[in-house]
GROMACS .gro file of C-alpha atoms in nm:
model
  180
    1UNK     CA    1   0.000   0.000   0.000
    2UNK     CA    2   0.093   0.375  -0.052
    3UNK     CA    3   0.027   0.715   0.122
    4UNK     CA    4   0.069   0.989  -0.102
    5UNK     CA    5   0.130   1.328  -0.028
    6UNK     CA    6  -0.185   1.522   0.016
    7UNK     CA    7  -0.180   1.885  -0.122
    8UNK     CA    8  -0.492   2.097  -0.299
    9UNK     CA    9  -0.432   2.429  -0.450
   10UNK     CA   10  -0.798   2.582  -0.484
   11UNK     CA   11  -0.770   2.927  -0.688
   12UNK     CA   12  -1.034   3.157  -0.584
   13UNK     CA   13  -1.246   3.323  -0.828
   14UNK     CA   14  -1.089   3.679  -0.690
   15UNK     CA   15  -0.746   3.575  -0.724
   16UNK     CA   16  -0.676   3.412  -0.360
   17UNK     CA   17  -0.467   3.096  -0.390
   18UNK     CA   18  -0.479   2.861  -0.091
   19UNK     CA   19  -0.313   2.580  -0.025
   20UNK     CA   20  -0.509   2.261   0.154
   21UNK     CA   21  -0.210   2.034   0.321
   22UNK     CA   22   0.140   2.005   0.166
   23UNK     CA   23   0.210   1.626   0.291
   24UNK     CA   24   0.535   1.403   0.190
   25UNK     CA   25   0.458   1.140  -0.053
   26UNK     CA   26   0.548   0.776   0.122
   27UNK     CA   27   0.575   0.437  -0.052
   28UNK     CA   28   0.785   0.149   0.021
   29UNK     CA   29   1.061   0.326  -0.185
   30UNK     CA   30   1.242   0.545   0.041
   31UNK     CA   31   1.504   0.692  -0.238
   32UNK     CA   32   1.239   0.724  -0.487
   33UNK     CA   33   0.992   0.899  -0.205
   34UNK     CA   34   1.325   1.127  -0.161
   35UNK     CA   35   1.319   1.246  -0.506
   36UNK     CA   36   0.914   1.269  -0.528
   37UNK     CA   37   0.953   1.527  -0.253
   38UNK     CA   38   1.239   1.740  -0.274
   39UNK     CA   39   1.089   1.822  -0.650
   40UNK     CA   40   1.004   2.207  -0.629
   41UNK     CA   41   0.642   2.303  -0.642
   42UNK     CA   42   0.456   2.330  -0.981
   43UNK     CA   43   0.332   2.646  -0.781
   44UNK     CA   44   0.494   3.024  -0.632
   45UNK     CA   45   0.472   2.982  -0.283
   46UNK     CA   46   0.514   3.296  -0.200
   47UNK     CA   47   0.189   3.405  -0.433
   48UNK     CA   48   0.005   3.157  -0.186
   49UNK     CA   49  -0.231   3.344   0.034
   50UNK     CA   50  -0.277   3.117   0.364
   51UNK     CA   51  -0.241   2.742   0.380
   52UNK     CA   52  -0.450   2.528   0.580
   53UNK     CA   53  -0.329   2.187   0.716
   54UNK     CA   54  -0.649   1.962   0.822
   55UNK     CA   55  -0.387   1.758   1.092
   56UNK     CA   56  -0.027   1.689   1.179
   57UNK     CA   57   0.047   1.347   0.968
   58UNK     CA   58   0.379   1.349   0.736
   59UNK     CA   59   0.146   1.280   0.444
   60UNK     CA   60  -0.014   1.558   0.474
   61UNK     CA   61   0.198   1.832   0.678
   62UNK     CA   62   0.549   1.748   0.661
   63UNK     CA   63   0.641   1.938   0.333
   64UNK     CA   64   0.547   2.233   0.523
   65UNK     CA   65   0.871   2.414   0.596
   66UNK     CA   66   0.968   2.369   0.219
   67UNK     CA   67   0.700   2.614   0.151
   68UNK     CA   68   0.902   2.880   0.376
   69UNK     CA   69   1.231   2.761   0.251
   70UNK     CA   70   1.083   2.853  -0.102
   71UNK     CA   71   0.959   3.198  -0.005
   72UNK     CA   72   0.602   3.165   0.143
   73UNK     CA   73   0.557   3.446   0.400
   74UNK     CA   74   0.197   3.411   0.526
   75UNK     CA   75  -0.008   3.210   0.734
   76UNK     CA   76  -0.066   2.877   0.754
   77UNK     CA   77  -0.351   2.770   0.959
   78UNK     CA   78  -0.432   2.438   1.206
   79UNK     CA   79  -0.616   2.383   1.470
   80UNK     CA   80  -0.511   2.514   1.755
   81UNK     CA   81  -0.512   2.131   1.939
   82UNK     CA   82  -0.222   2.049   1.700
   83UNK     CA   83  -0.038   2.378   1.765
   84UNK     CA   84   0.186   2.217   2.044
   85UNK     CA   85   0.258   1.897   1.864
   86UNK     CA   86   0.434   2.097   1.559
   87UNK     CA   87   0.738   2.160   1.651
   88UNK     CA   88   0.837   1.831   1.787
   89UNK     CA   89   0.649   1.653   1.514
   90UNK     CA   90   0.850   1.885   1.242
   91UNK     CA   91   1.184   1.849   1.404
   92UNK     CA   92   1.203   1.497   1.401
   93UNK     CA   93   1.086   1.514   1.047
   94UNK     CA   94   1.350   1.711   0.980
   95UNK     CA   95   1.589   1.473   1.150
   96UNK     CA   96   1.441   1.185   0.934
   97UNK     CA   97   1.527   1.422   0.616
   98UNK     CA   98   1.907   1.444   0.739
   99UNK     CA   99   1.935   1.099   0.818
  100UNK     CA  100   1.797   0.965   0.493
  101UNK     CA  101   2.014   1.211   0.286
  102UNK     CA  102   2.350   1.088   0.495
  103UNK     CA  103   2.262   0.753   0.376
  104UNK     CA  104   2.131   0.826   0.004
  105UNK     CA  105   2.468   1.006   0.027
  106UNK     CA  106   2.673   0.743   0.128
  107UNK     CA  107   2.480   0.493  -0.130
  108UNK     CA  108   2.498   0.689  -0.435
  109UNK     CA  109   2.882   0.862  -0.383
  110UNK     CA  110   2.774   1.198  -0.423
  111UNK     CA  111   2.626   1.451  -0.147
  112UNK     CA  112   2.192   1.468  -0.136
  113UNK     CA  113   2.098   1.767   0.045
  114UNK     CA  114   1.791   1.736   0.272
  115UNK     CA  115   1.489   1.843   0.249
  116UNK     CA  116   1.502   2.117   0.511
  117UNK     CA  117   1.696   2.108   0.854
  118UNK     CA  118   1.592   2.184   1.174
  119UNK     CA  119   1.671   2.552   1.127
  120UNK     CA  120   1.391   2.591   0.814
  121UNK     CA  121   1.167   2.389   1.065
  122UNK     CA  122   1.241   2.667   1.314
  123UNK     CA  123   1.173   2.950   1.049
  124UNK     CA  124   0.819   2.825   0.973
  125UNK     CA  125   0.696   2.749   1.293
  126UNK     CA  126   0.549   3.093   1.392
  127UNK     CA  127   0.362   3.109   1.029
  128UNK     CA  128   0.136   2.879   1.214
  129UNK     CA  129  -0.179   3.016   1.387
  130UNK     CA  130  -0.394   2.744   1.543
  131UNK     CA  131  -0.825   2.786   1.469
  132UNK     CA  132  -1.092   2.687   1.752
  133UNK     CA  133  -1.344   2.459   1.615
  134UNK     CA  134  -1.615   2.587   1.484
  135UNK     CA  135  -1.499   2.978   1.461
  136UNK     CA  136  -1.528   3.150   1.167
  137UNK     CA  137  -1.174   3.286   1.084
  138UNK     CA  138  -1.154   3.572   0.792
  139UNK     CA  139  -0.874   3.509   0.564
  140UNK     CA  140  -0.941   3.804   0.300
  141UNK     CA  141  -1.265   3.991   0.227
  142UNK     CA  142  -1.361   3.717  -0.011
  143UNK     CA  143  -1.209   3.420   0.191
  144UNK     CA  144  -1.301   3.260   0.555
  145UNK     CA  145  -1.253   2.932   0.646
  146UNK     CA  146  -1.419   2.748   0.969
  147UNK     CA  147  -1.211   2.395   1.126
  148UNK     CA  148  -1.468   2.170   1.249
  149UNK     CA  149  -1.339   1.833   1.484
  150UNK     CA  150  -1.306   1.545   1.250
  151UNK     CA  151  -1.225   1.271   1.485
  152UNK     CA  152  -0.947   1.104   1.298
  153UNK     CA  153  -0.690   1.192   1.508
  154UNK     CA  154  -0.603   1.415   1.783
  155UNK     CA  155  -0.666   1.780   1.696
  156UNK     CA  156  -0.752   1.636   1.280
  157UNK     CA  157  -1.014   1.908   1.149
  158UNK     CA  158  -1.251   1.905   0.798
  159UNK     CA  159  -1.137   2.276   0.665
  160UNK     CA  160  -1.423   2.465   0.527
  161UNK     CA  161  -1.387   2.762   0.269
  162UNK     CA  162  -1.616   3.019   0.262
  163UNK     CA  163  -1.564   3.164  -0.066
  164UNK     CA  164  -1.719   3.527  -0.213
  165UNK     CA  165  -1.774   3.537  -0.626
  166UNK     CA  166  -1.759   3.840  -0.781
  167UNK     CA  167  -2.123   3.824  -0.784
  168UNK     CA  168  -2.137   3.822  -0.433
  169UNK     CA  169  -2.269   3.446  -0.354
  170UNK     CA  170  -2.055   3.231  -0.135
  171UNK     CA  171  -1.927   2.904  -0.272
  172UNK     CA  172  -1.835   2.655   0.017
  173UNK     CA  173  -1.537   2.433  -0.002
  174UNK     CA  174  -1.538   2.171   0.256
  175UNK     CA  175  -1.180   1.964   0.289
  176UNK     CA  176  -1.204   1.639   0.514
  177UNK     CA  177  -0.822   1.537   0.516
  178UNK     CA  178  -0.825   1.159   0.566
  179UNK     CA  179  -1.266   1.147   0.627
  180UNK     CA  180  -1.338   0.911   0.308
   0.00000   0.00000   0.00000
């Protein structure tokens, strides 16, 4: 079986970009994973206007700090019950990333860089603003998302966009992370 990285860019009508997730890619191929990830972004991360991670799972947060590393400035919102697990959670990730690329290193004969270190971890931690369930947070004037408890994991939330058209109606997005 196989966990892909989970990432959704939703382009709003007004010109928002947002970003659902940014997750590693996993398989049972851990040099081929490697390469998977450390490809740059067929996006600009720094035209992204807020990220929103729906919980704290490598497959679906731990490309996170690559987003900073590659020039995203904003916010990137969680719930707030995950806000305490992220840098522990990231720096180990990172730690993973350094130890795999010392031993694709040592395989291949030639140096792999890691992903990110703990020092980009440390760099995108206060980008991170944790939601309460069920509040309404505004984003832009045409973007506002709500985090509802999806009982998957600890502190796991379904994301919900509230989106404005230029006509004025409000589309709603709803993202459920790992809810079938």
């Amino acid at each position: 079986t196989c966990v892909t990285g989970s990432a959704y860019i939703v382009e709003c009508p007004t010109g928002e970009k947002l970003l659902l997730d940014y997750g590693l890619y996993q398989s049972n191929h851990p040099y081929e994973d490697f390469k998977i990830n450390s490809k740059k972004p067929d996006f600009k991360p720094d035209e992204l206007t807020a990220v929103f991670v729906s919980h704290a799972h490598a497959d679906h947060l731990s490309r996170v700090p690559l987003l900073v590393k590659y020039g995203f400035t904003d916010n990137i919102y969680i719930s707030d019950k995950m806000i305490d697990f992220l840098e522990p959670l990231l720096l180990d990730s990172a730690k993973i990333m350094e130890r795999d690329s010392f031993m694709f290193s040592k395989k291949l004969g030639k140096n792999i860089e890691p992903l990110y270190n703990a020092e980009d971890v440390l760099n995108t931690l206060p980008h991170f603003r944790g939601v309460r369930y069920d509040d309404e947070i505004k984003i832009t004037d045409n973007v506002s998302v709500v985090f509802t408890d999806a009982g998957h994991v600890f502190g796991s939330a379904q994301v919900s966009l509230f989106i404005k058209t230029p006509s004025n109606s409000i589309k709603k997005l709803s993202f459920t992370g790992d809810l079938g």
